[in-house]
Short mmCIF file of C-alpha atoms and ligand atoms in Angstrom, two decimals:
data_model
loop_
_atom_site.label_atom_id
_atom_site.label_comp_id
_atom_site.label_asym_id
_atom_site.label_seq_id
_atom_site.Cartn_x
_atom_site.Cartn_y
_atom_site.Cartn_z
CA MET A 84 4.79 7.03 19.64
CA LEU A 85 1.16 6.42 20.46
CA VAL A 86 1.15 2.83 19.16
CA LEU A 87 4.08 1.92 21.47
CA GLU A 88 2.54 3.73 24.45
CA LYS A 89 -0.77 1.86 23.92
CA LEU A 90 1.04 -1.46 23.37
CA LYS A 91 2.64 -1.07 26.81
CA GLU A 92 -0.72 -0.10 28.36
CA TYR A 93 -2.60 -3.07 26.94
CA ALA A 94 0.28 -5.45 27.70
CA ALA A 95 0.07 -4.41 31.39
CA GLY A 96 -3.72 -4.86 31.53
CA PRO A 97 -5.92 -7.97 31.36
CA GLU A 98 -5.05 -10.57 28.69
CA ARG A 99 -5.88 -9.16 25.22
CA THR A 100 -5.18 -10.64 21.78
CA ALA A 101 -3.12 -8.46 19.48
CA LEU A 102 -2.97 -10.71 16.44
CA VAL A 103 -4.57 -13.90 15.12
CA ASN A 104 -2.84 -15.78 12.35
CA ARG A 105 -4.25 -19.08 11.06
CA GLY A 106 -5.52 -19.99 14.49
CA SER A 107 -2.39 -18.99 16.41
CA ARG A 108 -2.66 -16.04 18.78
CA LEU A 109 -0.22 -13.35 19.94
CA SER A 110 -1.26 -11.38 23.01
CA TYR A 111 -0.44 -7.76 23.61
CA ARG A 112 1.90 -8.94 26.41
CA GLU A 113 3.77 -11.27 24.02
CA LEU A 114 3.93 -8.63 21.31
CA ASP A 115 5.38 -6.17 23.79
CA ALA A 116 7.94 -8.66 25.16
CA ARG A 117 9.06 -9.97 21.76
CA SER A 118 9.36 -6.49 20.24
CA GLU A 119 11.23 -5.38 23.35
CA ALA A 120 13.68 -8.27 22.99
CA PHE A 121 14.32 -7.36 19.32
CA ALA A 122 14.84 -3.70 20.22
CA ALA A 123 17.31 -4.66 22.98
CA TRP A 124 19.21 -6.87 20.53
CA LEU A 125 19.38 -4.10 17.91
CA LEU A 126 20.55 -1.56 20.51
CA ALA A 127 23.26 -3.91 21.86
CA ARG A 128 24.42 -5.16 18.44
CA PHE A 129 24.47 -1.87 16.48
CA GLU A 130 24.77 0.74 19.20
CA GLY A 131 25.16 4.12 17.44
CA ASP A 132 24.45 2.68 13.97
CA PHE A 133 20.88 3.81 13.27
CA ALA A 134 20.59 2.40 9.77
CA PRO A 135 17.11 0.96 8.99
CA VAL A 136 16.03 -2.65 9.48
CA VAL A 137 14.64 -4.47 6.44
CA LEU A 138 11.84 -6.96 7.06
CA ARG A 139 10.92 -9.33 4.24
CA GLY A 140 7.94 -11.56 4.49
CA ASP A 141 4.18 -11.97 4.40
CA LYS A 142 2.06 -12.03 7.64
CA GLU A 143 4.34 -13.90 9.98
CA PRO A 144 3.41 -12.84 13.56
CA ASP A 145 7.12 -12.13 14.21
CA PHE A 146 7.10 -9.66 11.33
CA LEU A 147 4.94 -7.41 13.55
CA CYS A 148 7.19 -8.04 16.58
CA CYS A 149 10.27 -6.98 14.58
CA LEU A 150 8.51 -4.00 13.10
CA LEU A 151 7.61 -2.62 16.57
CA GLY A 152 10.98 -3.66 17.92
CA ALA A 153 12.78 -1.64 15.23
CA LEU A 154 10.69 1.42 16.21
CA LYS A 155 11.45 0.89 19.91
CA SER A 156 15.17 0.79 19.12
CA GLY A 157 14.99 4.13 17.26
CA ARG A 158 15.39 2.57 13.79
CA ALA A 159 13.16 2.83 10.77
CA TYR A 160 11.89 -0.39 9.24
CA VAL A 161 11.58 -1.14 5.53
CA PRO A 162 9.00 -3.81 4.66
CA ILE A 163 9.49 -5.95 1.55
CA ASP A 164 6.66 -8.21 0.52
CA SER A 165 7.53 -11.90 0.07
CA THR A 166 6.22 -11.78 -3.53
CA LEU A 167 8.78 -9.21 -4.69
CA PRO A 168 11.43 -10.86 -6.92
CA PRO A 169 14.86 -11.07 -5.24
CA SER A 170 16.40 -8.79 -7.91
CA ARG A 171 13.95 -5.98 -6.97
CA ALA A 172 14.49 -6.65 -3.26
CA ALA A 173 18.21 -6.33 -3.88
CA GLN A 174 17.72 -2.88 -5.41
CA ILE A 175 15.91 -1.81 -2.25
CA LEU A 176 18.69 -3.17 -0.05
CA ALA A 177 21.27 -1.24 -2.12
CA ASP A 178 19.28 1.99 -1.58
CA VAL A 179 18.62 1.50 2.15
CA CYS A 180 21.99 0.11 3.37
CA PRO A 181 20.27 -1.55 6.37
CA CYS A 182 22.04 -2.64 9.54
CA ALA A 183 19.93 -5.80 9.74
CA VAL A 184 17.67 -7.81 7.40
CA VAL A 185 15.11 -10.24 8.79
CA ASP A 186 14.16 -12.50 5.92
CA PHE A 187 11.03 -14.57 6.76
CA THR A 188 10.77 -15.57 3.09
CA GLY A 189 14.34 -16.85 2.74
CA GLY A 190 16.76 -16.54 -0.10
CA LEU A 191 18.12 -13.03 0.41
CA ALA A 192 21.80 -12.59 1.01
CA GLY A 193 24.33 -9.82 0.79
CA GLU A 194 27.07 -7.95 2.49
CA GLY A 195 27.20 -5.06 4.94
CA ALA A 196 24.16 -6.09 6.95
CA ARG A 197 23.35 -8.82 9.45
CA PHE A 198 20.96 -11.25 7.71
CA LEU A 199 18.58 -13.20 9.99
CA THR A 200 16.41 -16.15 9.11
CA ALA A 201 12.97 -16.59 10.73
CA GLY A 202 14.54 -19.13 13.12
CA GLU A 203 17.39 -16.80 14.14
CA ALA A 204 14.91 -13.98 14.65
CA ASP A 205 12.73 -16.27 16.83
CA ALA A 206 15.74 -17.02 19.07
CA ILE A 207 16.36 -13.28 19.56
CA LEU A 208 12.67 -12.48 20.12
CA SER A 209 12.33 -15.26 22.70
CA ALA A 210 15.22 -14.04 24.80
CA PRO A 211 14.15 -13.24 28.34
CA PRO A 212 13.78 -9.50 28.87
CA ALA A 213 16.66 -7.62 30.50
CA SER A 214 15.89 -4.07 31.55
CA PRO A 215 13.12 -2.35 29.48
CA VAL A 216 14.20 -0.31 26.49
CA PRO A 217 13.95 3.36 27.58
CA ARG A 218 11.27 5.44 25.85
CA GLU A 219 14.00 7.93 24.79
CA SER A 220 15.28 5.24 22.45
CA TRP A 221 12.02 5.05 20.51
CA VAL A 222 11.67 6.66 17.09
CA GLN A 223 10.33 10.12 17.69
CA GLY A 224 9.62 13.53 16.17
CA GLY A 225 11.15 13.99 12.73
CA GLU A 226 12.99 10.66 12.79
CA THR A 227 12.02 8.17 10.09
CA ALA A 228 9.65 5.44 11.21
CA TYR A 229 9.37 3.54 7.95
CA ILE A 230 10.41 3.73 4.31
CA LEU A 231 7.96 2.19 1.79
CA PHE A 232 9.05 1.46 -1.76
CA THR A 233 6.56 2.14 -4.55
CA SER A 234 6.82 1.77 -8.29
CA GLY A 235 9.15 4.39 -9.78
CA SER A 236 9.09 5.68 -13.34
CA THR A 237 12.80 4.83 -13.93
CA GLY A 238 12.27 1.09 -13.52
CA ARG A 239 13.57 1.14 -9.94
CA PRO A 240 11.29 1.31 -6.94
CA LYS A 241 11.48 4.63 -5.04
CA GLY A 242 11.48 4.91 -1.26
CA VAL A 243 8.98 7.13 0.57
CA SER A 244 10.14 8.11 4.10
CA ILE A 245 7.56 8.67 6.81
CA THR A 246 8.44 10.06 10.25
CA ALA A 247 7.01 9.53 13.77
CA ASP A 248 5.42 13.01 13.55
CA ASN A 249 3.76 12.08 10.27
CA LEU A 250 2.31 8.97 11.90
CA ALA A 251 1.08 10.99 14.87
CA ALA A 252 -0.78 13.32 12.42
CA PHE A 253 -2.27 10.31 10.57
CA LEU A 254 -3.54 8.84 13.82
CA GLU A 255 -5.06 12.07 14.97
CA GLY A 256 -7.04 12.28 11.72
CA VAL A 257 -8.03 8.62 11.36
CA LEU A 258 -8.86 7.52 14.90
CA PRO A 259 -12.20 9.39 14.99
CA TRP A 260 -13.32 6.87 12.33
CA TYR A 261 -12.52 3.98 14.67
CA PRO A 262 -14.43 2.48 17.60
CA GLN A 263 -13.29 3.74 20.99
CA GLU A 264 -11.70 0.43 21.97
CA GLY A 265 -11.55 -3.21 21.04
CA GLY A 266 -12.99 -5.22 18.19
CA VAL A 267 -11.37 -7.27 15.47
CA ILE A 268 -9.84 -5.56 12.41
CA LEU A 269 -8.91 -7.10 9.06
CA HIS A 270 -5.16 -7.21 8.49
CA GLN A 271 -4.92 -8.34 4.89
CA VAL A 272 -3.05 -5.48 3.22
CA SER A 273 0.66 -6.14 2.78
CA TYR A 274 3.08 -4.42 5.21
CA SER A 275 4.72 -2.95 2.13
CA PHE A 276 1.52 -1.01 1.27
CA ASP A 277 0.82 1.83 3.70
CA VAL A 278 -2.88 1.06 4.08
CA SER A 279 -1.64 -1.71 6.43
CA GLY A 280 -1.06 1.18 8.83
CA CYS A 281 -4.86 1.29 9.37
CA ALA A 282 -4.54 -2.07 11.18
CA VAL A 283 -0.99 -1.78 12.60
CA TYR A 284 -1.01 1.81 13.89
CA ALA A 285 -4.68 2.70 14.28
CA GLY A 286 -5.91 -0.81 15.17
CA LEU A 287 -3.27 -1.56 17.82
CA SER A 288 -3.66 1.96 19.27
CA ARG A 289 -7.32 1.12 19.92
CA GLY A 290 -6.59 -2.28 21.45
CA MET A 291 -8.05 -4.17 18.50
CA THR A 292 -7.20 -7.70 17.42
CA LEU A 293 -5.55 -7.89 14.02
CA PHE A 294 -7.07 -10.74 12.04
CA SER A 295 -4.27 -11.45 9.65
CA VAL A 296 -4.79 -12.86 6.19
CA ASP A 297 -1.65 -13.94 4.36
CA HIS A 298 -1.29 -14.33 0.57
CA ALA A 299 -2.13 -18.05 0.55
CA LEU A 300 -5.24 -17.50 2.66
CA ALA A 301 -6.39 -14.57 0.50
CA ALA A 302 -6.07 -16.72 -2.63
CA GLY A 303 -8.79 -19.29 -1.85
CA TYR A 304 -12.36 -18.70 -0.75
CA ARG A 305 -12.86 -21.95 1.11
CA GLU A 306 -10.27 -21.55 3.79
CA LEU A 307 -10.55 -17.77 3.86
CA PHE A 308 -14.25 -17.83 4.45
CA ALA A 309 -13.96 -20.65 7.00
CA GLN A 310 -11.51 -18.50 8.99
CA LEU A 311 -13.44 -15.27 8.50
CA GLY A 312 -16.50 -17.07 9.82
CA ASP A 313 -14.69 -17.72 13.10
CA SER A 314 -12.96 -14.36 13.21
CA GLY A 315 -15.58 -12.16 14.97
CA LEU A 316 -14.46 -9.41 12.55
CA THR A 317 -15.95 -5.97 13.40
CA PHE A 318 -13.90 -3.61 11.18
CA TRP A 319 -12.95 -4.20 7.57
CA VAL A 320 -9.99 -2.42 5.97
CA SER A 321 -8.90 -3.19 2.48
CA THR A 322 -8.69 -1.92 -1.08
CA PRO A 323 -12.03 -2.08 -2.87
CA SER A 324 -10.46 -4.75 -5.15
CA PHE A 325 -10.06 -7.26 -2.31
CA ALA A 326 -13.67 -6.74 -1.17
CA GLU A 327 -14.82 -7.10 -4.79
CA LEU A 328 -13.01 -10.42 -4.95
CA CYS A 329 -14.80 -11.58 -1.84
CA THR A 330 -18.24 -10.47 -3.16
CA ARG A 331 -17.81 -12.91 -6.05
CA SER A 332 -18.90 -15.56 -3.58
CA ARG A 333 -22.51 -15.44 -2.44
CA ALA A 334 -21.31 -16.61 0.96
CA PHE A 335 -19.76 -13.18 1.63
CA ASP A 336 -22.56 -11.56 3.63
CA ALA A 337 -23.73 -10.63 7.10
CA ARG A 338 -24.33 -14.29 8.03
CA LEU A 339 -20.58 -14.90 7.54
CA LEU A 340 -19.59 -11.72 9.44
CA PRO A 341 -22.48 -10.89 11.81
CA ASN A 342 -20.39 -8.49 13.94
CA LEU A 343 -19.08 -6.41 11.06
CA ARG A 344 -20.01 -2.71 11.51
CA ARG A 345 -17.74 -0.80 9.13
CA PHE A 346 -15.92 -1.15 5.83
CA LEU A 347 -13.06 1.33 5.44
CA PHE A 348 -11.67 1.47 1.92
CA CYS A 349 -8.54 3.14 0.67
CA GLY A 350 -6.12 3.06 -2.18
CA GLU A 351 -8.18 3.11 -5.37
CA VAL A 352 -11.56 4.00 -6.88
CA LEU A 353 -14.56 2.74 -4.95
CA THR A 354 -17.41 1.94 -7.34
CA HIS A 355 -21.18 2.31 -7.04
CA THR A 356 -21.46 -1.40 -7.79
CA LEU A 357 -19.42 -2.42 -4.78
CA CYS A 358 -21.21 0.04 -2.47
CA GLY A 359 -24.58 -1.27 -3.64
CA MET A 360 -23.61 -4.89 -3.12
CA LEU A 361 -22.28 -4.21 0.38
CA ALA A 362 -25.39 -2.29 1.32
CA ASP A 363 -27.51 -5.29 0.28
CA ARG A 364 -25.39 -7.93 2.00
CA PHE A 365 -24.29 -6.05 5.12
CA PRO A 366 -27.22 -3.78 6.07
CA ALA A 367 -25.74 -3.14 9.56
CA ALA A 368 -22.29 -2.01 8.30
CA SER A 369 -21.39 1.52 7.16
CA VAL A 370 -19.06 2.15 4.22
CA VAL A 371 -16.25 4.73 4.55
CA ASN A 372 -14.26 5.80 1.50
CA THR A 373 -10.82 7.30 2.15
CA TYR A 374 -8.11 8.58 -0.12
CA GLY A 375 -4.41 9.30 0.26
CA PRO A 376 -0.93 8.75 -1.21
CA THR A 377 1.94 7.01 0.63
CA GLU A 378 3.78 10.35 0.57
CA ALA A 379 1.21 11.94 2.91
CA THR A 380 0.89 8.95 5.30
CA VAL A 381 -1.88 6.52 4.30
CA LEU A 382 -4.96 8.75 3.97
CA VAL A 383 -5.98 12.37 4.14
CA THR A 384 -9.69 12.34 3.28
CA ALA A 385 -12.63 10.29 4.50
CA ALA A 386 -16.39 10.17 4.08
CA GLU A 387 -19.13 7.85 5.10
CA ILE A 388 -21.10 6.88 2.02
CA PRO A 389 -24.79 6.91 2.90
CA PRO A 390 -27.26 5.27 0.47
CA ALA A 391 -28.04 8.63 -1.23
CA LEU A 392 -24.36 9.10 -2.21
CA ARG A 393 -24.22 5.60 -3.59
CA GLN A 394 -26.28 6.95 -6.51
CA ASP A 395 -24.13 10.11 -7.04
CA PRO A 396 -23.58 10.38 -10.83
CA ARG A 397 -20.20 12.05 -10.22
CA GLY A 398 -18.91 8.86 -8.64
CA ILE A 399 -18.30 8.01 -5.03
CA PRO A 400 -16.67 11.02 -3.22
CA ILE A 401 -13.29 10.51 -1.56
CA GLY A 402 -14.53 12.71 1.26
CA ALA A 403 -13.45 15.77 3.21
CA PRO A 404 -10.02 16.34 4.68
CA ILE A 405 -9.46 14.47 7.95
CA ARG A 406 -8.49 16.49 11.02
CA GLY A 407 -5.13 18.21 10.51
CA ALA A 408 -5.03 17.97 6.69
CA THR A 409 -5.52 20.91 4.36
CA LEU A 410 -6.38 20.34 0.69
CA ARG A 411 -6.12 22.69 -2.25
CA LEU A 412 -6.75 22.36 -5.98
CA GLU A 413 -4.26 23.88 -8.42
CA GLY A 414 -4.73 24.69 -12.09
CA GLU A 415 -2.00 24.08 -14.68
CA ASP A 416 -0.57 27.59 -13.90
CA GLY A 417 -0.13 26.65 -10.29
CA ARG A 418 -2.95 29.01 -9.20
CA GLU A 419 -5.63 27.85 -6.84
CA VAL A 420 -8.84 26.59 -8.44
CA ALA A 421 -11.54 27.51 -5.93
CA GLY A 422 -14.80 27.15 -7.92
CA GLU A 423 -17.22 24.35 -7.07
CA GLY A 424 -16.86 21.38 -9.40
CA GLN A 425 -13.77 22.80 -11.18
CA ALA A 426 -11.02 20.30 -11.76
CA GLY A 427 -7.44 20.82 -10.59
CA GLN A 428 -4.47 18.91 -9.20
CA LEU A 429 -4.98 17.97 -5.58
CA VAL A 430 -2.33 19.40 -3.30
CA ILE A 431 -2.03 18.14 0.31
CA LEU A 432 -0.71 20.40 3.07
CA GLY A 433 -0.19 19.43 6.69
CA PRO A 434 1.81 17.49 9.27
CA SER A 435 1.22 14.10 7.64
CA VAL A 436 3.13 15.09 4.50
CA GLY A 437 6.44 13.26 4.62
CA PRO A 438 9.95 14.55 4.04
CA GLY A 439 10.28 13.01 0.56
CA TYR A 440 11.99 10.24 -1.39
CA LEU A 441 15.00 8.39 0.02
CA GLY A 442 18.21 9.62 -1.65
CA ARG A 443 16.29 11.34 -4.47
CA PRO A 444 16.41 15.11 -3.86
CA ASP A 445 15.48 15.67 -7.50
CA LEU A 446 12.21 13.74 -7.25
CA THR A 447 11.51 15.20 -3.81
CA GLU A 448 11.87 18.76 -5.06
CA ARG A 449 9.51 18.11 -7.95
CA ALA A 450 6.61 16.91 -5.79
CA PHE A 451 7.19 18.24 -2.25
CA PHE A 452 7.47 21.80 -1.01
CA THR A 453 7.05 23.98 2.06
CA ASP A 454 4.25 26.46 1.74
CA PRO A 455 5.65 29.97 2.27
CA ALA A 456 2.39 31.35 3.57
CA THR A 457 1.74 28.73 6.30
CA GLY A 458 5.07 26.98 6.71
CA LEU A 459 3.21 23.70 6.14
CA ARG A 460 4.77 20.84 4.23
CA GLY A 461 3.01 20.24 0.90
CA TYR A 462 2.77 17.45 -1.67
CA ARG A 463 1.47 17.67 -5.23
CA THR A 464 -0.35 14.40 -5.74
CA GLY A 465 -0.66 14.20 -9.52
CA ASP A 466 -4.38 13.37 -8.96
CA ARG A 467 -7.08 15.40 -10.75
CA CYS A 468 -9.90 16.13 -8.37
CA CYS A 469 -12.77 18.56 -7.88
CA ARG A 470 -14.67 19.73 -4.85
CA VAL A 471 -18.47 19.98 -4.39
CA GLY A 472 -19.36 21.46 -1.01
CA GLU A 473 -17.15 19.72 1.57
CA ALA A 474 -16.58 16.64 -0.54
CA TYR A 475 -13.73 15.93 -2.94
CA TYR A 476 -14.09 13.75 -5.99
CA TYR A 477 -11.27 11.84 -7.71
CA LEU A 478 -11.26 12.34 -11.47
CA GLY A 479 -8.08 10.52 -12.56
CA ARG A 480 -4.32 10.77 -12.85
CA MET A 481 -2.30 13.45 -14.60
CA ASP A 482 0.57 11.04 -15.44
CA ASN A 483 1.19 7.36 -16.21
CA GLN A 484 0.69 6.11 -12.67
CA LEU A 485 -2.28 3.82 -12.11
CA LYS A 486 -3.84 1.39 -9.75
CA LEU A 487 -4.39 -2.25 -10.65
CA ASP A 488 -6.14 -4.39 -8.02
CA GLY A 489 -5.05 -1.71 -5.47
CA TYR A 490 -1.37 -1.84 -6.48
CA ARG A 491 0.35 1.43 -7.46
CA ILE A 492 2.14 1.04 -10.76
CA GLU A 493 4.08 3.45 -13.02
CA LEU A 494 3.80 2.27 -16.61
CA GLU A 495 7.37 3.34 -17.31
CA ASP A 496 8.53 1.06 -14.52
CA VAL A 497 6.93 -1.97 -16.30
CA GLU A 498 8.35 -0.80 -19.69
CA ALA A 499 11.88 -0.33 -18.35
CA ASN A 500 11.90 -3.83 -16.82
CA LEU A 501 10.42 -5.53 -19.90
CA GLN A 502 13.25 -3.88 -21.88
CA LYS A 503 15.72 -5.87 -19.75
CA LEU A 504 14.51 -9.09 -21.38
CA PRO A 505 17.08 -10.38 -23.86
CA ASN A 506 14.88 -10.26 -27.00
CA VAL A 507 12.89 -7.13 -26.19
CA LEU A 508 14.11 -3.98 -27.92
CA ARG A 509 11.27 -1.69 -26.80
CA ALA A 510 8.11 -2.04 -24.79
CA ALA A 511 4.99 0.11 -24.63
CA VAL A 512 2.48 -0.71 -21.92
CA VAL A 513 -1.15 0.37 -21.96
CA PRO A 514 -3.95 -0.28 -19.49
CA ALA A 515 -7.19 -1.98 -20.48
CA TRP A 516 -10.07 -0.28 -18.70
CA LYS A 517 -13.31 -1.76 -17.40
CA GLY A 518 -15.56 1.13 -16.37
CA GLU A 519 -13.70 3.30 -13.88
CA LYS A 520 -11.00 0.72 -13.13
CA VAL A 521 -8.02 -0.81 -14.86
CA ALA A 522 -8.81 -4.41 -15.70
CA TYR A 523 -5.29 -5.48 -16.78
CA LEU A 524 -2.10 -4.30 -18.51
CA ALA A 525 -1.06 -5.08 -22.06
CA ALA A 526 2.45 -4.73 -23.44
CA PHE A 527 3.25 -4.11 -27.08
CA LEU A 528 6.77 -5.35 -27.80
CA LEU A 529 9.30 -4.69 -30.50
CA LEU A 530 11.53 -7.76 -30.60
CA ARG A 531 15.22 -7.67 -31.43
CA GLU A 532 14.86 -10.65 -33.76
CA PRO A 533 12.07 -13.05 -34.75
CA ASP A 534 11.68 -15.72 -32.08
CA GLY A 535 9.77 -18.23 -34.18
CA LEU A 536 7.20 -18.62 -31.39
CA GLY A 537 3.42 -18.50 -31.58
CA PRO A 538 1.65 -15.78 -29.49
CA LEU A 539 0.79 -18.16 -26.63
CA GLN A 540 4.28 -19.72 -26.41
CA ARG A 541 5.87 -16.28 -26.59
CA THR A 542 3.63 -14.92 -23.81
CA ILE A 543 4.46 -17.85 -21.53
CA ALA A 544 8.23 -17.51 -22.22
CA LEU A 545 8.29 -13.71 -21.72
CA LYS A 546 6.17 -13.80 -18.57
CA LYS A 547 8.60 -16.27 -17.06
CA GLN A 548 11.56 -14.01 -17.89
CA ALA A 549 9.74 -10.94 -16.63
CA ALA A 550 9.15 -12.59 -13.23
CA ARG A 551 12.89 -12.16 -12.56
CA TYR A 552 12.43 -8.40 -12.45
CA LEU A 553 8.77 -7.66 -11.70
CA PRO A 554 6.27 -8.76 -9.08
CA ALA A 555 3.36 -10.76 -10.53
CA TYR A 556 0.92 -7.84 -10.35
CA MET A 557 3.14 -5.72 -12.63
CA ILE A 558 3.55 -8.36 -15.36
CA PRO A 559 1.14 -7.53 -18.25
CA ARG A 560 -1.56 -10.07 -18.95
CA LYS A 561 -1.16 -9.64 -22.69
CA LEU A 562 2.20 -9.43 -24.47
CA ILE A 563 1.77 -8.58 -28.13
CA ALA A 564 4.71 -8.51 -30.57
CA VAL A 565 4.54 -5.73 -33.20
CA ASP A 566 6.69 -4.90 -36.24
CA ALA A 567 6.67 -1.19 -35.49
CA PHE A 568 4.98 1.19 -33.05
CA PRO A 569 2.42 3.70 -34.30
CA LEU A 570 3.86 7.23 -33.76
CA ASN A 571 1.93 10.41 -32.94
CA VAL A 572 2.59 13.84 -34.43
CA ASN A 573 5.45 14.44 -31.98
CA GLY A 574 7.15 11.23 -33.16
CA LYS A 575 6.44 9.48 -29.80
CA VAL A 576 4.83 6.06 -29.43
CA ASP A 577 1.11 6.68 -29.92
CA LYS A 578 -0.36 4.98 -26.83
CA LYS A 579 -3.89 6.00 -27.82
CA ALA A 580 -3.52 4.06 -31.07
CA LEU A 581 -2.11 1.11 -29.12
CA ALA A 582 -5.09 1.25 -26.73
CA ARG A 583 -7.44 1.18 -29.77
CA ARG A 584 -5.49 -1.78 -31.16
CA LEU A 585 -5.85 -3.54 -27.82
CA GLU A 586 -9.63 -3.14 -27.97
CA GLU A 587 -9.59 -4.90 -31.37
CA THR A 588 -7.30 -7.67 -30.15
CA PRO A 589 -9.27 -10.80 -29.12
P1 LIG B 797 -0.63 4.70 -2.70
O1 LIG B 797 0.53 5.58 -2.53
O2 LIG B 797 -0.28 3.30 -3.15
O3 LIG B 797 -1.57 4.69 -1.59
O4 LIG B 797 -1.44 5.30 -3.98
C1 LIG B 797 -1.91 6.62 -3.92
C2 LIG B 797 -2.75 6.86 -5.15
O5 LIG B 797 -3.86 5.94 -5.20
C3 LIG B 797 -3.42 8.24 -5.10
O6 LIG B 797 -2.53 9.24 -5.50
C4 LIG B 797 -4.61 8.02 -6.05
O7 LIG B 797 -4.18 8.08 -7.38
C5 LIG B 797 -5.00 6.59 -5.75
N1 LIG B 797 -6.07 6.53 -4.70
C6 LIG B 797 -5.94 6.36 -3.37
N2 LIG B 797 -7.13 6.32 -2.75
C7 LIG B 797 -8.06 6.49 -3.71
C8 LIG B 797 -9.50 6.57 -3.74
N3 LIG B 797 -10.22 6.45 -2.61
N4 LIG B 797 -10.11 6.79 -4.91
C9 LIG B 797 -9.41 6.95 -6.04
N5 LIG B 797 -8.04 6.84 -6.09
C10 LIG B 797 -7.38 6.63 -4.95
#
């Protein structure tokens, strides 16, 4: 694996910082030694048991050590964000059957795996190195490197497996968008979201310093901007939503980040407004828009957005395929749509397309395939796109999946979990749009029996109950009790009518 090769190379060279976290530093040498110690422990403890390793936490420096250690030991890692409710984390553990769980957040327990606290992990990682872990032990080829869980339409998260070969293809395509070597890269995206791979895999492969921003730091401008000001940041990676949040403060400009030369965005629609603001505030930085689903390893298109494109009435393009990726648009009949500007479902073909969903051959078969003509692995994205010249444009989803503040959400997932609440008989969730983006979710609820509560009290009570099953970003902002759902001609809940009702609701 390139990232592990490069880690060794930089660890052997002059002192270089791999990660900065709230003022504490981890050098490439320390990262290599600590990940090596974890790999050695996994190999000794579990020998021929190659079950994955679950890592639960936020941006603890040892999270990265354990992640790379798992890869060195030939095991996949499964990141779980600290904000995920324990009940949802437990569903992931049940699907993964890990050999070990390192829980930096605390509170997870279970059987069948070795559970480690942050302190126990620290003791293992600090162990003096024995003989180096042989390269043959590293995750390689078609072996799974990580499994990421995303929102699933059944109300259970679904696991997307990505192999070492998929990661190699991603790196080959993305590294041309990176500086040759060095610099400081933003590491704000959660490990459980694959865009974090832009810092972890691409950043470390180029000897960059990961400037890590945990949840608490991201939540308040004062401390965040104080630390950003001292960061020497050169390369920004995030969802557009996080950058938008930062632009709300006037202090977010080139005086705060004088060395910043590039913004690389991924994960959701990039708007004209954000591009314009960044052009004004960071005249020396270029903006790159990229696009890709977790299933095809982080991103498969990229384009630099020069000032002329910032005015493009079609929207900001998602770009052209990166090296190694082939894109095709398909009509409803499955035939290729080749005409300029014609809309179709975007299909991705190439070595970055993963093997599929963990333990879900039914879902895998629906979305993944092997192209008979080329033998390439393919994935039907569910995204409507069109192509003009070299550039692709994103037009919207073909299903009920959406992005809210960069998070991928299936509306059915939210509905299924709201229906677990004791007094909720049925739930119908609709997005409220602001321009091209979803502003928030609203849930219309049919209660089992009158609760005697006012709308505000009810919302507070239901949100508290929902937090047992859903992460905060999936809990609808508005929860509206109704006597009956409007039905469409097919007898299904009429979501368009509910969306109209939402517009009329204060
Ligand atoms: P995820 O698997 O969380 O990365 O989400 C993938 C989905 O996010 C894609 O299928 C698109 O619907 C959406 N997406 C990703 N990047 C972009 C982008 N640059 N513009 C618009 N939508 C995007």
